[in-house]
Structure formats: structure tokens, C-alpha cells
Amino acid sequence: DTAVSQTPKYLVTQMGNDKSIKCEQNLGHDTMYWYKQDSKKFLKIMFSYNNKELIINETVPNRFSPKSPDKAHLNLHINSLELGDSAVYFCASSQGLAGYNEQFFGPGTRLTVL
Amino acid sequence: GDSVTQMEGPVTLSEEAFLTINCTYTATGYPSLFWYVQYPGEGLQLLLKATKADDKGSNKGFEATYRKETTSFHLEKGSVQVSDSAVYFCALSDRNKFYFGSGTKLNVKP
């Protein structure tokens, strides 16, 4: 069984469109994250939710809006897509905050904005 | 602010060679330190961790020691295999924030 799953795996879209990426974890964890990995493999945290509450919100354009309908899901909606949004987006989860506990990562969603 | 700096890659080694990937950090508190590995086309997986100074994390033949005096957490393996080819990320967690290094790609040739 896949622990952290993301859909879609690949997403190709035009500038200006709105798109969503979904994430689900079946590990029973209470904390979920979104990361962005650029073309140079640099990985940066975007958001973190603990028990459906937003606890980390890094400097990310407000075109990005996370939504956590329950502890097992954390979706990422992006409005008015720009070329610079092209990247691989990873979802992750942990039990408790990641300071001491292992994060489990999904396989990533490669977003290409044309 | 907190940050992680790791050596740039790619690092290319022959099978059975000794591996060192350098990682240094800057933190205002008392961070936990991690190494994650990313195999091609996959998400990151925790390789090892250390939560306080002088701790040694180890897994699958890899080791790293938390050195507070040199603010370092270098990754080592005595004999690499082709299957170790991947991107390795050093990371720290401090006060619930997580910071990753830029990743070091390792290529191991038969």
C-alpha cells in the first residue's frame, strides 16, 4: 500500500490557468507538508498543517492555497499559474512535528507551465 | 537564519570506494540533523538522523556524526555500491521548521 500518494504525477498546463494537486496519506499521521523542488533539486517547505491547522506558511505567493479537509488529506490549489511555478511538488507527512519525527514523502508531482 | 550547506555534486565514484559528502549548518537553537536520500523518480526517504551533539546516526552502511564544535554532519560510507546512486540531502530541524541543503548527486560506476 502506498503510504503518501499524490495526484497527478505529471501536470502540464498553460500560464494563467488554475490547477490543484491532491495528497493523501494512510499512515495515520497528524501533520502534513508541501514542498517545492526546483530544477536544481533545491527543496523548500511551503506549508505545514497539524491536525488540519496551518502551522507553517513560508513566504509563498497567495496564489498558492493549501486546503486540509481532514488529517489524511492536504491539497494544493494554485491560481493564475506562472512560468516560475514549474517545479516538482512533494507532499509529506509525519506523526507530530518534523523536528524529531521522520517525514514520509510522496512520489512528487511534476508541474510544467507553458 | 537557519541554513544548511552541502557540497556540490555530482560526485562520481567507482564501486567499493569510500564516500564522504560534507554538510555544515547554521542554527540559532539546538537543531536535529538528518540525511535524506532521493532515488530517481521517487520522493525523499529518511536515511539517518541525530538529535543532539555527538550522536551518530547510521543506516545501510551510512554514518554521520553530529559535531557541534564544527557545526557539521558529514555523511560517510566505507564502500559504495551502484545501488547507492541517488541524490542525498542534508537537513536540519529547529523549532518546528525544516531546512534542506541543495542536494548532492552521487553516481557510482561498476
Short mmCIF file of C-alpha atoms in Angstrom, two decimals:
data_model
loop_
_atom_site.label_atom_id
_atom_site.label_comp_id
_atom_site.label_asym_id
_atom_site.label_seq_id
_atom_site.Cartn_x
_atom_site.Cartn_y
_atom_site.Cartn_z
CA ASP A 1 0.00 0.00 0.00
CA THR A 2 1.27 3.48 -0.85
CA ALA A 3 1.90 5.49 2.30
CA VAL A 4 1.79 9.00 0.82
CA SER A 5 0.19 9.37 -2.59
CA GLN A 6 -0.14 12.38 -4.85
CA THR A 7 -2.20 13.02 -7.96
CA PRO A 8 -1.49 13.77 -10.67
CA LYS A 9 2.08 12.60 -11.18
CA TYR A 10 2.54 14.95 -14.13
CA LEU A 11 0.71 18.19 -14.86
CA VAL A 12 1.26 20.28 -17.98
CA THR A 13 -0.75 23.46 -18.29
CA GLN A 14 -0.79 26.95 -19.76
CA MET A 15 0.11 30.19 -17.98
CA GLY A 16 -2.85 31.78 -16.25
CA ASN A 17 -4.69 28.53 -15.57
CA ASP A 18 -5.77 27.30 -12.14
CA LYS A 19 -4.81 23.78 -11.05
CA SER A 20 -4.91 21.54 -8.00
CA ILE A 21 -2.65 18.79 -6.69
CA LYS A 22 -4.04 16.26 -4.24
CA CYS A 23 -2.23 14.43 -1.46
CA GLU A 24 -3.38 11.60 0.76
CA GLN A 25 -1.58 9.67 3.48
CA ASN A 26 -2.72 6.39 5.02
CA LEU A 27 -0.19 6.36 7.87
CA GLY A 28 -2.47 7.93 10.46
CA HIS A 29 -0.14 10.93 10.78
CA ASP A 30 -1.39 14.25 12.11
CA THR A 31 0.98 16.57 10.24
CA MET A 32 1.31 17.13 6.50
CA TYR A 33 3.55 19.32 4.37
CA TRP A 34 4.01 20.73 0.89
CA TYR A 35 7.50 21.23 -0.55
CA LYS A 36 8.67 22.73 -3.84
CA GLN A 37 11.76 21.31 -5.56
CA ASP A 38 13.21 23.44 -8.33
CA SER A 39 15.23 22.32 -11.35
CA LYS A 40 18.45 22.41 -9.33
CA LYS A 41 16.96 20.00 -6.78
CA PHE A 42 16.69 22.71 -4.13
CA LEU A 43 13.88 21.75 -1.77
CA LYS A 44 11.89 24.36 0.11
CA ILE A 45 9.00 23.97 2.52
CA MET A 46 5.85 25.83 1.57
CA PHE A 47 3.17 24.84 4.08
CA SER A 48 2.61 22.59 7.05
CA TYR A 49 -0.65 21.50 8.65
CA ASN A 50 -1.02 19.87 12.04
CA ASN A 51 -4.44 18.39 12.82
CA LYS A 52 -5.90 20.39 9.92
CA GLU A 53 -4.49 23.67 11.25
CA LEU A 54 -1.95 25.70 9.31
CA ILE A 55 1.28 25.91 11.33
CA ILE A 56 3.92 26.81 8.75
CA ASN A 57 3.27 29.24 5.95
CA GLU A 58 6.52 30.27 4.34
CA THR A 59 6.85 33.22 2.00
CA VAL A 60 4.75 31.82 -0.80
CA PRO A 61 2.63 33.88 -3.22
CA ASN A 62 -1.00 33.96 -2.17
CA ARG A 63 -1.84 32.32 -5.49
CA PHE A 64 -0.97 29.12 -3.63
CA SER A 65 -3.68 27.97 -1.24
CA PRO A 66 -3.48 24.74 0.75
CA LYS A 67 -6.62 23.01 1.97
CA SER A 68 -6.85 20.22 4.51
CA PRO A 69 -10.33 18.68 4.59
CA ASP A 70 -9.16 16.10 7.14
CA LYS A 71 -5.94 14.86 8.71
CA ALA A 72 -5.31 12.41 5.89
CA HIS A 73 -5.53 14.91 3.05
CA LEU A 74 -3.69 18.10 2.12
CA ASN A 75 -4.43 19.58 -1.27
CA LEU A 76 -2.65 22.42 -3.01
CA HIS A 77 -4.52 24.80 -5.28
CA ILE A 78 -2.62 27.21 -7.50
CA ASN A 79 -4.29 30.18 -9.20
CA SER A 80 -3.04 32.08 -12.23
CA LEU A 81 -0.11 29.78 -12.89
CA GLU A 82 3.19 31.39 -13.90
CA LEU A 83 6.26 30.02 -15.68
CA GLY A 84 8.22 30.15 -12.42
CA ASP A 85 5.80 27.74 -10.80
CA SER A 86 7.25 24.91 -12.89
CA ALA A 87 8.82 22.50 -10.40
CA VAL A 88 8.28 19.20 -8.66
CA TYR A 89 5.92 19.48 -5.70
CA PHE A 90 6.25 16.98 -2.88
CA CYS A 91 3.75 16.20 -0.20
CA ALA A 92 4.98 14.70 3.08
CA SER A 93 3.57 13.61 6.41
CA SER A 94 4.82 12.92 9.92
CA GLN A 95 3.42 11.96 13.28
CA GLY A 96 3.90 15.09 15.30
CA LEU A 97 6.12 17.86 14.10
CA ALA A 98 9.08 17.03 11.91
CA GLY A 99 11.69 18.21 14.37
CA TYR A 100 12.06 14.78 15.90
CA ASN A 101 9.92 12.57 13.72
CA GLU A 102 10.61 11.16 10.30
CA GLN A 103 8.81 12.69 7.36
CA PHE A 104 7.41 10.36 4.72
CA PHE A 105 7.38 11.81 1.22
CA GLY A 106 5.08 11.21 -1.70
CA PRO A 107 6.46 10.48 -5.19
CA GLY A 108 6.08 14.09 -6.33
CA THR A 109 4.02 15.95 -8.93
CA ARG A 110 5.97 17.43 -11.82
CA LEU A 111 4.26 20.67 -12.84
CA THR A 112 5.18 22.25 -16.16
CA VAL A 113 3.75 25.65 -17.01
CA LEU A 114 3.97 26.60 -20.69
CA GLY B 1 18.57 32.49 9.95
CA ASP B 2 19.00 28.74 9.96
CA SER B 3 20.54 27.11 6.89
CA VAL B 4 22.28 24.02 5.57
CA THR B 5 25.21 23.97 3.16
CA GLN B 6 26.34 20.81 1.47
CA MET B 7 28.97 20.07 -1.13
CA GLU B 8 28.01 20.47 -4.73
CA GLY B 9 27.88 17.47 -6.95
CA PRO B 10 27.85 15.43 -8.85
CA VAL B 11 30.16 13.07 -7.03
CA THR B 12 31.30 10.16 -9.19
CA LEU B 13 32.89 7.12 -7.56
CA SER B 14 33.77 3.58 -8.50
CA GLU B 15 32.06 0.73 -6.70
CA GLU B 16 33.62 -0.05 -3.30
CA ALA B 17 35.14 3.44 -2.99
CA PHE B 18 34.88 5.48 0.22
CA LEU B 19 32.23 8.18 0.26
CA THR B 20 32.14 11.49 2.10
CA ILE B 21 29.52 14.16 1.46
CA ASN B 22 30.14 17.29 3.50
CA CYS B 23 27.37 19.14 5.29
CA THR B 24 27.59 22.16 7.56
CA TYR B 25 24.79 24.04 9.22
CA THR B 26 23.89 27.34 10.83
CA ALA B 27 21.27 27.36 13.56
CA THR B 28 20.31 29.63 16.43
CA GLY B 29 18.91 26.84 18.60
CA TYR B 30 19.67 23.16 19.10
CA PRO B 31 18.66 21.50 15.85
CA SER B 32 18.12 17.91 14.92
CA LEU B 33 20.07 16.85 11.84
CA PHE B 34 19.06 14.46 9.08
CA TRP B 35 20.22 12.87 5.87
CA TYR B 36 17.57 12.04 3.29
CA VAL B 37 18.07 10.15 0.03
CA GLN B 38 16.12 10.58 -3.21
CA TYR B 39 16.32 7.80 -5.79
CA PRO B 40 15.48 8.67 -9.40
CA GLY B 41 11.80 9.41 -9.89
CA GLU B 42 10.93 8.98 -6.22
CA GLY B 43 10.29 11.09 -3.14
CA LEU B 44 12.78 11.56 -0.34
CA GLN B 45 13.41 8.85 2.24
CA LEU B 46 14.99 9.30 5.64
CA LEU B 47 18.45 7.72 5.67
CA LEU B 48 19.60 8.61 9.20
CA LYS B 49 19.28 11.24 11.88
CA ALA B 50 20.91 12.63 15.03
CA THR B 51 19.11 14.72 17.60
CA LYS B 52 21.94 16.03 19.80
CA ALA B 53 25.63 16.79 19.75
CA ASP B 54 27.98 13.80 19.42
CA ASP B 55 25.15 11.48 18.38
CA LYS B 56 25.97 9.19 15.47
CA GLY B 57 23.23 8.23 13.06
CA SER B 58 23.69 5.11 10.97
CA ASN B 59 21.74 3.06 8.44
CA LYS B 60 22.54 0.78 5.49
CA GLY B 61 26.28 1.28 6.00
CA PHE B 62 26.00 5.08 6.02
CA GLU B 63 27.07 7.08 9.07
CA ALA B 64 27.07 10.71 10.17
CA THR B 65 28.13 12.28 13.47
CA TYR B 66 26.59 15.46 14.87
CA ARG B 67 29.57 17.75 15.52
CA LYS B 68 28.55 20.89 17.34
CA GLU B 69 32.08 22.32 17.53
CA THR B 70 32.42 22.32 13.74
CA THR B 71 28.65 22.63 13.02
CA SER B 72 28.93 19.66 10.69
CA PHE B 73 27.09 16.44 9.88
CA HIS B 74 29.15 14.78 7.15
CA LEU B 75 27.81 11.62 5.52
CA GLU B 76 30.20 8.67 5.09
CA LYS B 77 30.12 5.16 3.73
CA GLY B 78 33.06 2.82 3.61
CA SER B 79 32.21 1.00 0.39
CA VAL B 80 29.60 2.34 -2.01
CA GLN B 81 27.51 0.24 -4.38
CA VAL B 82 25.92 1.06 -7.72
CA SER B 83 22.55 0.96 -5.96
CA ASP B 84 23.63 3.93 -3.79
CA SER B 85 23.42 6.22 -6.82
CA ALA B 86 20.93 8.90 -5.80
CA VAL B 87 20.66 12.50 -4.58
CA TYR B 88 21.50 13.00 -0.90
CA PHE B 89 20.06 15.85 1.13
CA CYS B 90 21.31 17.13 4.45
CA ALA B 91 18.62 18.78 6.56
CA LEU B 92 18.05 20.37 9.92
CA SER B 93 15.01 20.95 12.04
CA ASP B 94 14.91 23.76 14.54
CA ARG B 95 11.81 24.94 16.38
CA ASN B 96 9.48 23.08 14.06
CA LYS B 97 10.98 24.48 10.88
CA PHE B 98 12.73 22.23 8.42
CA TYR B 99 15.61 23.30 6.16
CA PHE B 100 17.16 21.20 3.39
CA GLY B 101 20.51 21.56 1.73
CA SER B 102 20.72 21.81 -2.04
CA GLY B 103 21.35 18.09 -2.52
CA THR B 104 24.41 16.20 -3.75
CA LYS B 105 24.08 13.78 -6.62
CA LEU B 106 26.11 10.60 -6.26
CA ASN B 107 26.94 8.45 -9.27
CA VAL B 108 28.53 5.07 -8.55
CA LYS B 109 30.07 3.26 -11.53
CA PRO B 110 30.57 -0.51 -11.67
#
